[in-house]
Amino acid sequence: MIIDCHGHYTTAPKQLEEWRKRQIAELEDSKHAPTKGNLGISDDEIRASLEGAQLKLQRERGTDLTIFSPRAMGMSHHVGNETTSRHWSEHCNEMIHRVCALYPEKFVGVCQLPQSPGVPPANCIPELERCVKEFGFIGCNLNPDPSGGYWKEPPLTDKWWYPLYEKMVELEVPAMVHVSASCNPNFHGTGAHYINGDTTAFMQFITADLFKDFPTLKFVIPHGGGAVPYHWGRYRGLAQDMKRPPLAELVMNNVFFDTCVYHQPGIDLLLKVIPADNVLFASEMVGAVKGVDPETGFNYDDTKRYIDAIDWVSRADKEKIFQGNVKKVYPRFKPTGAKR
Amino acid sequence: MIIDCHGHYTTAPKQLEEWRKRQIAELEDSKHAPTKGNLGISDDEIRASLEGAQLKLQRERGTDLTIFSPRAMGMSHHVGNETTSRHWSEHCNEMIHRVCALYPEKFVGVCQLPQSPGVPPANCIPELERCVKEFGFIGCNLNPDPSGGYWKEPPLTDKWWYPLYEKMVELEVPAMVHVSASCNPNFHGTGAHYINGDTTAFMQFITADLFKDFPTLKFVIPHGGGAVPYHWGRYRGLAQDMKRPPLAELVMNNVFFDTCVYHQPGIDLLLKVIPADNVLFASEMVGAVKGVDPETGFNYDDTKRYIDAIDWVSRADKEKIFQGNVKKVYPRFKPTGAKR
């Protein structure tokens, strides 16, 4: 079984985006009381949005199941206030729930959190609990920068985040550390802000004792860990200079990297440097890079192909990467569908 | 001849740092008129600061010459105002000039710019001209984020920076894109802010037509190009999705990566992915990572060793990386010393 741990619902029916546009427009009107309302999306429209996209690509590429969450760029926690994010997150998560109910063999849910700049992460707990307990979701996406490129919240190792972590530990759900859209003109979203967010989070984890406080807390750092595996010697050396424990002991029971690296040499490096126990297969399709690589004739984001091409990773290690580690990182992942 | 294109004077005599501390303390006193004053550092003190450090490491590692600039973390352009940065940059650059005069075979100068948040980069031109014309410096370090981790200036492709670029082109000097200290608690300096700065700059260059406007403008992106080579497929794919020209045409006549990547697999990836024409040897010693890698028994930052260990890069390509490209990227580099 091949599990893709990182997919977003980037192809949702247009009513979702239209609802969001109305919500944002209404923020301008101070007399308007925000309401959640309805999306008016049918099951058939959901099916149509997936059949020619994620489901087609799963079939073509030979992946069985995607751990699926709302569009990352769409989270845009910097927009509006806490209520804005709450209504929007609820809609987005309900869409994921409907997808998973329609295709229980193909998708398992991960939720967007209703974060908002300056608002305590503890306020996200009700939505996290709803998604896990009512919808059967198995994780959440945590945005380390709800400001959208200005990095105004405390680091992820700060006690500011602890109440949310306590709940994550209690529920046995990991978080993927995933920024959203950048409203800072310096940072291209998928080309800079995403990758910087990954690198930043990892370095935060090195410098603090978060995992002493939460030994079972788990994070997935997407996009192949940002710059981290490429600079693995730098991170080992920085930890050493700071008299921190070796990385294996310091973070590697708690931090995992996905395989969203879109060329063979990058995947080769990732699998050479990071232990197979800490790598989870992912492609983030349909996502940041949609084209076909003229050097290979295949989609850049067809990451399974790169892993398949490697003959120096053992079958046992590939099994961990493709499915075994999922069961470790996402303890709530259960084989409920027919194929599982 | 082996040229290290990225070294900082991190071991300067203590009077330099003491002067800086006084300068910062005096910022508190609104009645104090800022003055440049003197450092009171002797030539012997400069010699002593280098003999057991950079010069010793050059000898041990077999590098002949370092392109040398003030300490990057020390630039801290976010401190004080334009006058603060001007006085401080002048002192730092004069120290580099003295180093180069004492050891003309071992060091060639690159200057710190007196940037200050919100101040037009054009105001750096007099100090750039002084360093190039009077001191014989061959490049500058350009900080894309003088705010120190809050990223408040326009992107490097904005016309805000153009007057400085015009002068760089006229003088035939490149810039190394190098951030300084982070005062944003989210970003560890050498572990996150540095690498993010590199990644961010590269993505800015992809999205704009800067090099159509300045076909001969050249940038070195340090620290192995941040996350870029590891995600080379992502960057090729993003450019393609955005209908931009291929990277070779779009940026590779103007953008170069150094080899400050502190482990063998990272250097392997860099040299596999990035054409030898775009890679310049560097170690950034004495710098961010000072320790010995227990996996190799050698310093993490002894990057020459990683390149030497590679047998699949041709002698001609290694010659480009170790010295040939320097002459292309830094046209003012001239063999003036005895060994040159």
XYZ file of C-alpha atoms in Angstrom:
680
model
C 0.000 0.000 0.000
C 1.307 3.423 -1.008
C 0.187 6.338 1.177
C 0.773 9.933 0.097
C 0.874 11.917 3.350
C 0.590 15.359 1.776
C -2.274 16.288 -0.513
C -4.460 19.392 -0.509
C -7.917 19.886 -1.931
C -6.718 22.409 -4.497
C -9.444 21.479 -6.953
C -12.524 22.112 -4.796
C -15.718 23.257 -6.564
C -15.737 26.954 -7.306
C -18.424 27.693 -4.708
C -15.844 27.277 -1.962
C -13.659 30.047 -3.351
C -16.727 32.162 -4.081
C -17.860 31.817 -0.479
C -14.385 32.927 0.640
C -14.465 35.940 -1.676
C -17.824 36.995 -0.252
C -16.490 36.515 3.263
C -13.503 38.744 2.548
C -15.657 41.369 0.835
C -17.976 41.456 3.856
C -15.036 42.227 6.136
C -15.079 45.709 4.613
C -18.622 46.251 5.872
C -18.373 46.916 9.603
C -22.149 46.626 10.035
C -22.256 43.098 8.613
C -22.397 40.331 11.230
C -20.280 37.457 9.938
C -22.147 34.219 9.357
C -21.037 30.814 8.258
C -23.838 30.115 5.814
C -23.779 27.286 3.304
C -21.655 26.410 0.324
C -24.281 24.725 -1.802
C -21.928 22.078 -3.172
C -23.379 18.713 -4.213
C -21.726 15.320 -3.851
C -21.581 15.042 -7.612
C -19.664 18.292 -7.818
C -17.183 16.959 -5.281
C -16.799 13.765 -7.263
C -16.271 15.715 -10.474
C -13.627 17.878 -8.811
C -11.569 14.824 -7.878
C -12.159 12.281 -10.640
C -10.088 14.058 -13.262
C -7.490 15.272 -10.816
C -6.321 13.599 -7.590
C -8.100 10.283 -8.236
C -6.836 10.114 -11.801
C -3.281 10.849 -10.676
C -3.491 8.306 -7.856
C -4.444 5.661 -10.420
C -1.820 6.713 -12.952
C 0.976 6.915 -10.429
C 0.040 3.904 -8.352
C -0.618 5.579 -5.039
C -3.439 4.085 -3.002
C -4.438 6.732 -0.515
C -3.810 10.404 0.218
C -3.778 12.089 3.606
C -5.842 15.036 2.513
C -6.272 18.547 3.859
C -7.641 21.899 2.717
C -5.634 23.959 0.256
C -2.615 25.339 2.133
C -2.409 28.622 0.256
C -6.112 29.100 0.909
C -5.812 28.971 4.694
C -4.530 32.579 4.625
C -4.834 33.030 8.348
C -3.759 36.644 7.993
C -7.181 37.536 6.568
C -9.737 39.016 8.938
C -10.014 37.907 12.533
C -10.604 34.804 14.583
C -14.227 34.466 13.493
C -13.188 34.805 9.857
C -10.743 31.931 10.262
C -13.206 29.842 12.241
C -15.999 29.982 9.658
C -13.580 29.464 6.795
C -11.761 26.560 8.473
C -15.037 24.865 9.330
C -16.160 24.992 5.714
C -12.806 23.769 4.414
C -12.660 20.932 6.903
C -16.233 19.914 6.197
C -15.354 19.662 2.530
C -12.474 17.332 3.401
C -14.822 15.281 5.558
C -17.225 14.915 2.646
C -14.378 13.879 0.339
C -13.274 11.221 2.815
C -16.845 9.981 3.254
C -17.290 9.681 -0.518
C -13.931 7.952 -1.048
C -13.021 6.257 2.231
C -10.453 4.076 0.495
C -8.747 6.990 -1.193
C -8.601 9.847 1.292
C -8.051 10.290 5.028
C -8.542 13.745 6.517
C -6.218 16.278 8.100
C -7.654 19.596 9.221
C -6.905 23.245 8.762
C -6.785 25.093 12.088
C -8.693 28.362 12.617
C -5.538 30.272 13.525
C -5.508 34.054 13.480
C -2.620 36.473 14.098
C -2.081 37.108 17.786
C -4.871 34.757 18.858
C -3.808 31.978 21.251
C -3.449 28.629 19.456
C -5.485 27.138 22.306
C -8.522 28.625 20.588
C -8.054 26.105 17.766
C -8.732 23.174 20.070
C -12.508 22.940 19.541
C -12.129 22.681 15.754
C -9.291 20.170 16.117
C -11.429 18.036 18.425
C -14.426 18.248 16.124
C -12.382 17.123 13.142
C -10.677 14.282 14.993
C -13.601 13.012 17.041
C -16.531 13.662 14.708
C -14.879 13.389 11.296
C -12.153 10.839 12.021
C -9.312 13.118 10.914
C -5.834 11.958 11.852
C -3.790 15.168 11.994
C -3.718 18.915 11.496
C -1.793 21.515 9.555
C -0.131 24.053 11.821
C 0.872 27.439 10.410
C 3.941 28.804 12.230
C 3.304 32.243 10.701
C -0.373 33.265 10.653
C 0.763 36.775 9.673
C 1.546 35.475 6.177
C 5.207 36.346 5.786
C 5.925 38.770 8.616
C 6.608 36.124 11.271
C 5.024 37.828 14.251
C 3.973 34.862 16.428
C 6.389 33.346 18.948
C 8.512 30.414 17.708
C 6.870 26.985 17.684
C 8.884 26.073 20.764
C 7.319 28.851 22.833
C 4.785 28.049 25.559
C 2.287 30.102 23.509
C 1.681 26.910 21.520
C 1.681 24.454 24.428
C -2.075 24.142 25.048
C -2.534 23.050 21.442
C 0.315 20.576 21.768
C -1.246 19.134 24.913
C -4.416 18.479 22.974
C -2.505 17.016 20.015
C -0.718 14.617 22.350
C -3.968 13.664 24.052
C -5.681 13.027 20.718
C -2.592 11.346 19.258
C -2.493 13.549 16.178
C 0.622 15.032 14.555
C 0.857 18.397 12.838
C 2.320 19.135 9.470
C 4.122 22.480 9.829
C 2.759 24.326 6.824
C 2.718 28.038 6.161
C 0.057 29.543 3.937
C 0.022 32.387 1.426
C 2.609 35.135 1.763
C 1.427 38.721 1.774
C 5.029 39.888 2.083
C 6.207 40.833 -1.424
C 9.667 39.492 -0.595
C 8.421 35.934 -0.350
C 7.015 34.041 -3.282
C 4.543 31.591 -1.741
C 5.512 28.155 -2.995
C 9.027 29.165 -4.064
C 10.252 30.895 -0.915
C 7.762 31.189 1.971
C 6.924 27.465 2.010
C 10.547 26.354 1.965
C 11.634 29.012 4.461
C 8.858 27.966 6.826
C 10.133 24.388 6.795
C 13.745 25.399 7.413
C 12.753 27.846 10.136
C 10.661 25.314 12.046
C 13.406 22.698 12.059
C 15.952 25.146 13.430
C 13.485 26.211 16.138
C 13.148 22.586 17.204
C 16.943 22.254 17.494
C 17.362 25.236 19.787
C 14.745 24.377 22.412
C 13.627 21.524 24.630
C 10.134 21.149 23.221
C 10.419 17.381 22.885
C 11.552 17.002 26.453
C 8.254 18.588 27.415
C 6.286 16.576 24.827
C 8.115 13.317 24.124
C 5.312 11.967 21.925
C 4.525 15.154 19.995
C 5.140 14.674 16.283
C 5.644 17.071 13.386
C 5.937 16.445 9.688
C 8.064 19.040 7.925
C 6.887 19.116 4.322
C 8.674 19.902 1.053
C 11.452 17.508 1.901
C 12.269 19.452 5.068
C 12.909 22.754 3.286
C 16.666 23.310 3.102
C 17.463 21.004 6.006
C 18.652 17.747 4.411
C 20.803 19.654 1.902
C 22.449 21.428 4.839
C 22.428 18.448 7.191
C 26.106 18.981 8.050
C 25.346 22.588 9.007
C 22.542 21.477 11.323
C 24.596 18.721 12.895
C 27.423 21.216 13.352
C 25.240 23.996 14.747
C 23.689 21.626 17.300
C 27.166 20.456 18.259
C 28.538 24.020 18.598
C 25.540 24.880 20.797
C 26.297 21.847 23.006
C 22.951 20.344 22.108
C 22.487 16.564 21.913
C 23.028 14.895 18.510
C 20.105 15.452 16.149
C 19.130 11.789 16.320
C 18.427 12.189 19.996
C 17.299 15.821 19.946
C 14.580 15.775 17.289
C 14.464 12.584 15.270
C 11.894 10.842 17.445
C 9.547 13.719 16.793
C 10.304 15.280 13.422
C 9.661 13.694 10.033
C 10.240 14.870 6.477
C 8.033 14.260 3.479
C 9.304 13.536 -0.041
C 7.929 16.594 -1.863
C 11.210 17.214 -3.666
C 10.731 17.441 -7.390
C 13.797 15.982 -9.028
C 15.843 12.816 -8.723
C 19.038 14.301 -7.204
C 17.024 15.946 -4.431
C 15.261 12.709 -3.506
C 18.586 10.880 -3.667
C 20.070 13.329 -1.177
C 17.045 13.144 1.122
C 17.182 9.360 1.317
C 20.949 9.312 1.732
C 20.973 11.782 4.583
C 17.760 11.285 6.533
C 17.067 7.868 8.093
C 14.220 5.957 6.441
C 12.456 6.002 9.816
C 12.010 9.754 9.406
C 10.798 9.991 5.808
C 7.179 9.797 4.644
C 6.179 9.490 1.020
C 4.319 12.507 -0.363
C 3.822 14.390 -3.596
C 1.558 17.375 -2.745
C -0.440 16.848 -5.880
C -2.291 18.663 -7.337
C -0.098 21.382 -5.936
C 2.695 23.858 -6.349
C 4.293 22.500 -9.501
C 1.938 21.138 -12.120
C 4.089 20.794 -15.215
C 5.944 17.992 -16.940
C 9.711 18.004 -16.556
C 11.159 18.092 -20.069
C 14.242 16.299 -18.740
C 12.210 13.223 -17.757
C 8.912 13.446 -19.632
C 7.006 13.032 -16.356
C 5.410 15.406 -13.903
C 7.852 17.124 -11.578
C 5.643 16.139 -8.637
C 5.453 12.447 -9.526
C 7.756 11.744 -6.607
C 7.012 8.022 -6.415
C 8.929 7.631 -9.647
C 12.117 9.043 -8.088
C 11.905 6.690 -5.124
C 11.150 3.715 -7.353
C 14.253 4.554 -9.407
C 16.551 4.211 -6.400
C 18.054 0.740 -6.053
C 20.209 1.368 -2.980
C 17.328 1.777 -0.503
C 16.207 -1.571 0.891
C 12.729 -2.940 0.336
C 12.141 -2.734 4.081
C 13.109 0.944 4.148
C 10.929 1.744 1.156
C 8.030 0.038 2.906
C 8.550 2.376 5.865
C 8.624 5.404 3.595
C 5.556 4.378 1.585
C 3.356 3.257 4.478
C 5.024 1.987 7.645
C 5.978 5.366 9.038
C 2.446 6.685 8.502
C 1.162 4.270 11.107
C 3.819 5.493 13.530
C 3.375 9.220 12.930
C -0.415 9.133 12.616
C -1.541 6.630 15.281
C -5.189 7.263 14.385
C -4.639 6.025 10.861
C -6.713 2.839 10.697
C -7.377 0.500 7.807
C -11.118 1.104 7.494
C -11.605 1.006 3.744
C -11.913 -2.139 1.641
C -8.298 -2.089 0.513
C -7.071 -1.381 4.031
C 45.377 28.510 -7.236
C 42.490 27.961 -4.815
C 40.338 31.003 -4.083
C 37.781 30.981 -1.253
C 35.168 33.557 -2.278
C 33.426 33.770 1.088
C 35.314 34.656 4.262
C 34.413 37.140 6.980
C 36.668 38.854 9.477
C 35.014 37.138 12.427
C 38.201 37.240 14.496
C 38.854 40.991 14.476
C 40.598 42.489 17.536
C 38.233 43.138 20.401
C 38.441 46.919 20.022
C 36.196 46.696 16.954
C 33.388 45.079 18.910
C 33.983 47.425 21.823
C 33.650 50.433 19.523
C 30.374 48.987 18.236
C 29.064 48.469 21.761
C 29.847 52.088 22.622
C 28.169 53.223 19.434
C 25.011 51.302 20.289
C 25.042 52.534 23.893
C 25.329 56.128 22.674
C 22.202 55.710 20.563
C 20.273 55.835 23.836
C 21.603 59.317 24.541
C 19.664 61.693 22.311
C 22.025 64.567 23.135
C 25.092 62.694 21.901
C 26.247 63.638 18.400
C 27.474 60.447 16.735
C 31.117 60.465 15.730
C 33.258 57.948 13.938
C 36.300 58.180 16.179
C 39.160 55.711 16.098
C 39.539 52.034 16.870
C 43.102 52.060 18.192
C 44.045 48.725 16.637
C 47.676 48.102 15.710
C 48.954 46.142 12.730
C 50.398 43.580 15.110
C 46.978 43.044 16.634
C 45.533 42.479 13.178
C 48.282 39.987 12.379
C 47.687 38.154 15.648
C 43.949 37.961 14.961
C 44.564 36.172 11.655
C 47.703 34.111 12.159
C 46.081 31.477 14.365
C 42.780 31.540 12.541
C 42.135 32.260 8.834
C 45.803 32.132 7.814
C 46.414 28.920 9.720
C 43.332 27.322 8.168
C 44.295 28.504 4.683
C 47.667 26.772 5.118
C 46.203 23.598 6.601
C 43.471 23.259 4.012
C 45.480 24.340 0.998
C 43.517 27.422 0.012
C 45.587 30.277 -1.362
C 43.443 33.343 -1.057
C 40.176 34.465 0.547
C 37.782 37.089 -0.743
C 37.317 38.749 2.609
C 34.603 40.952 4.045
C 33.434 42.215 7.443
C 31.595 39.826 9.751
C 28.138 39.274 8.272
C 26.310 38.914 11.589
C 28.011 42.109 12.749
C 26.590 44.247 9.932
C 23.269 44.384 11.809
C 21.839 47.102 9.641
C 18.717 47.167 11.784
C 20.649 48.964 14.546
C 20.305 52.737 14.744
C 20.030 54.884 11.668
C 21.877 55.673 8.462
C 24.688 57.475 10.268
C 25.087 54.530 12.636
C 25.523 52.171 9.682
C 27.828 54.573 7.859
C 30.295 54.962 10.707
C 30.197 51.271 11.499
C 30.594 50.167 7.875
C 33.497 52.547 7.347
C 35.353 51.099 10.318
C 34.639 47.517 9.275
C 35.711 48.147 5.697
C 38.862 49.954 6.779
C 39.760 46.909 8.851
C 39.386 44.717 5.762
C 41.529 47.157 3.798
C 44.261 46.909 6.425
C 44.076 43.104 6.371
C 44.433 43.096 2.582
C 47.340 45.556 2.740
C 49.150 43.405 5.310
C 48.521 40.157 3.405
C 48.016 41.083 -0.237
C 48.632 37.495 -1.329
C 46.113 36.069 1.087
C 43.100 38.389 1.128
C 41.165 40.505 -1.352
C 38.481 42.828 -0.013
C 34.727 42.925 -0.325
C 32.821 45.657 1.506
C 29.913 45.910 3.880
C 27.366 48.493 2.705
C 26.000 51.149 5.075
C 22.405 50.031 4.562
C 19.705 51.117 6.979
C 16.006 50.157 7.075
C 13.943 52.297 4.728
C 16.950 54.278 3.472
C 17.457 54.198 -0.311
C 20.253 51.818 -1.314
C 21.567 54.631 -3.518
C 22.936 56.149 -0.322
C 25.434 53.270 -0.139
C 27.143 54.352 -3.345
C 29.784 56.644 -1.803
C 31.052 53.900 0.508
C 30.998 51.349 -2.322
C 33.013 53.714 -4.531
C 35.479 54.462 -1.748
C 36.078 50.768 -1.134
C 36.436 49.890 -4.795
C 38.409 52.890 -6.011
C 40.530 53.699 -2.957
C 40.899 50.271 -1.353
C 40.829 48.032 -4.412
C 37.870 45.979 -3.193
C 36.253 43.744 -5.806
C 32.678 43.324 -4.567
C 30.132 44.077 -1.878
C 27.783 42.239 0.449
C 24.175 43.243 -0.101
C 21.636 42.645 2.668
C 18.163 42.012 1.206
C 16.617 42.514 4.663
C 18.140 45.420 6.629
C 15.289 45.028 9.133
C 16.959 41.875 10.460
C 14.259 39.262 9.998
C 11.096 41.248 9.322
C 11.652 41.670 5.575
C 10.351 45.201 5.161
C 12.343 46.446 2.136
C 11.084 45.862 -1.409
C 12.328 42.695 -3.147
C 15.781 42.822 -4.730
C 14.140 43.066 -8.130
C 12.386 46.340 -7.255
C 13.549 49.620 -8.763
C 14.300 50.720 -5.187
C 17.642 48.949 -5.612
C 18.392 50.047 -9.181
C 20.679 53.039 -8.488
C 22.992 50.763 -6.530
C 22.912 48.180 -9.315
C 23.786 50.878 -11.863
C 26.866 51.725 -9.842
C 27.787 48.041 -9.380
C 27.591 47.541 -13.130
C 29.645 50.663 -13.785
C 32.300 49.583 -11.285
C 32.135 45.942 -12.427
C 31.587 44.572 -8.932
C 29.202 41.764 -7.966
C 27.258 41.505 -4.710
C 27.022 38.540 -2.435
C 23.413 38.479 -1.202
C 23.970 38.084 2.516
C 21.575 38.816 5.342
C 22.873 39.751 8.779
C 21.747 39.035 12.323
C 18.097 38.219 12.934
C 16.243 40.135 15.606
C 13.115 38.099 14.867
C 12.945 35.321 17.478
C 11.520 32.971 14.852
C 14.734 32.956 12.854
C 17.954 31.542 14.167
C 20.674 33.570 12.425
C 22.980 31.052 10.776
C 20.488 28.165 10.920
C 17.418 29.807 9.415
C 17.705 33.487 8.472
C 20.873 33.010 6.383
C 19.493 30.073 4.446
C 16.063 31.655 4.022
C 17.670 34.831 2.701
C 19.458 32.834 0.016
C 16.327 30.944 -1.030
C 14.227 34.101 -1.022
C 16.647 36.050 -3.208
C 16.846 33.312 -5.830
C 13.072 33.106 -6.114
C 12.869 36.898 -6.455
C 15.289 36.729 -9.370
C 13.126 34.101 -11.109
C 9.940 36.148 -10.949
C 11.221 39.425 -12.396
C 13.172 40.786 -15.344
C 16.042 42.272 -13.388
C 18.677 40.747 -15.636
C 17.023 42.080 -18.760
C 17.551 45.520 -17.254
C 21.079 44.692 -16.053
C 22.533 41.962 -18.271
C 25.981 42.176 -16.630
C 24.851 42.457 -13.005
C 26.112 39.524 -10.954
C 25.108 38.035 -7.604
C 26.673 35.307 -5.559
C 24.131 33.438 -3.436
C 26.054 32.014 -0.496
C 25.550 28.910 1.630
C 25.278 26.748 -1.436
C 22.295 28.756 -2.675
C 20.160 28.131 0.434
C 17.554 25.507 -0.402
C 17.698 26.086 -4.144
C 19.861 23.261 -5.535
C 18.064 20.703 -3.334
C 14.774 21.914 -4.826
C 16.104 22.537 -8.328
C 13.195 20.606 -9.856
C 10.736 22.823 -7.968
C 12.436 25.966 -9.281
C 12.611 24.672 -12.838
C 8.957 23.693 -12.557
C 7.801 26.952 -11.014
C 9.551 28.967 -13.731
C 7.944 26.733 -16.344
C 4.441 27.040 -14.799
C 4.880 30.829 -14.735
C 5.830 30.776 -18.448
C 9.239 32.171 -17.626
C 12.285 31.245 -19.711
C 14.336 28.227 -18.595
C 16.534 28.984 -15.592
C 19.697 28.707 -17.694
C 18.545 31.649 -19.735
C 16.654 33.492 -17.007
C 19.259 33.748 -14.237
C 22.324 31.603 -14.827
C 24.364 34.302 -16.539
C 23.958 36.417 -13.440
C 23.550 34.203 -10.389
C 26.252 32.046 -8.840
C 26.309 29.722 -5.832
C 29.130 29.233 -3.382
C 30.102 25.878 -1.851
C 29.367 26.612 1.815
C 27.567 23.306 2.317
C 29.009 21.365 5.192
C 28.744 17.693 4.326
C 29.665 15.484 1.391
C 26.130 14.609 0.169
C 25.212 18.294 0.007
C 28.282 19.181 -2.068
C 27.619 16.156 -4.273
C 24.103 17.401 -4.964
C 25.272 20.968 -5.622
C 27.817 19.864 -8.196
C 25.418 17.416 -9.820
C 22.647 19.939 -10.236
C 24.282 23.324 -10.775
C 26.589 23.794 -13.782
C 30.257 24.210 -12.846
C 30.146 27.616 -14.531
C 27.861 28.798 -11.722
C 29.684 27.458 -8.659
C 32.412 29.248 -6.715
C 34.500 27.573 -4.063
C 33.955 28.928 -0.540
C 34.041 27.797 3.064
C 32.976 30.830 5.135
C 35.682 30.114 7.662
C 35.990 31.065 10.466
C 32.242 31.161 10.461
C 28.911 29.664 11.335
C 30.024 26.124 12.106
C 33.342 25.750 13.875
C 33.375 22.147 15.039
C 34.838 18.903 13.827
C 32.415 16.457 12.244
C 32.689 13.224 14.220
C 31.639 11.334 11.099
C 34.736 12.482 9.174
C 37.220 13.714 11.762
C 37.535 17.031 9.902
C 35.943 20.434 10.264
C 32.423 20.664 8.888
C 33.438 23.822 7.018
C 36.506 22.289 5.350
C 34.596 22.297 2.092
C 37.647 21.842 -0.145
C 37.892 18.300 1.156
C 34.395 17.431 -0.131
C 35.167 18.765 -3.593
C 38.527 17.003 -3.678
C 36.770 13.725 -2.813
C 34.572 13.884 -5.914
C 36.015 12.010 -8.873
C 33.195 12.598 -11.360
C 33.784 16.344 -11.800
C 36.373 17.038 -14.478
C 39.655 18.763 -13.742
C 38.553 21.623 -15.994
C 35.320 22.066 -14.052
C 37.101 21.970 -10.707
C 39.495 24.636 -11.989
C 36.468 26.833 -12.747
C 35.049 26.249 -9.284
C 38.331 26.854 -7.476
C 39.446 29.921 -9.417
C 38.255 30.349 -12.995
C 34.781 31.568 -12.152
C 36.157 34.141 -9.705
C 37.755 35.992 -12.582
C 34.425 35.985 -14.418
C 32.243 37.040 -11.475
C 34.720 39.526 -9.990
C 36.258 41.271 -13.038
C 38.318 43.487 -10.734
C 40.100 40.497 -9.284
C 43.670 40.953 -10.457
C 46.762 38.917 -9.730
C 48.692 41.566 -7.809
C 50.372 39.522 -5.107
C 53.520 37.459 -5.560
C 51.663 34.171 -5.952
C 49.162 35.685 -8.339
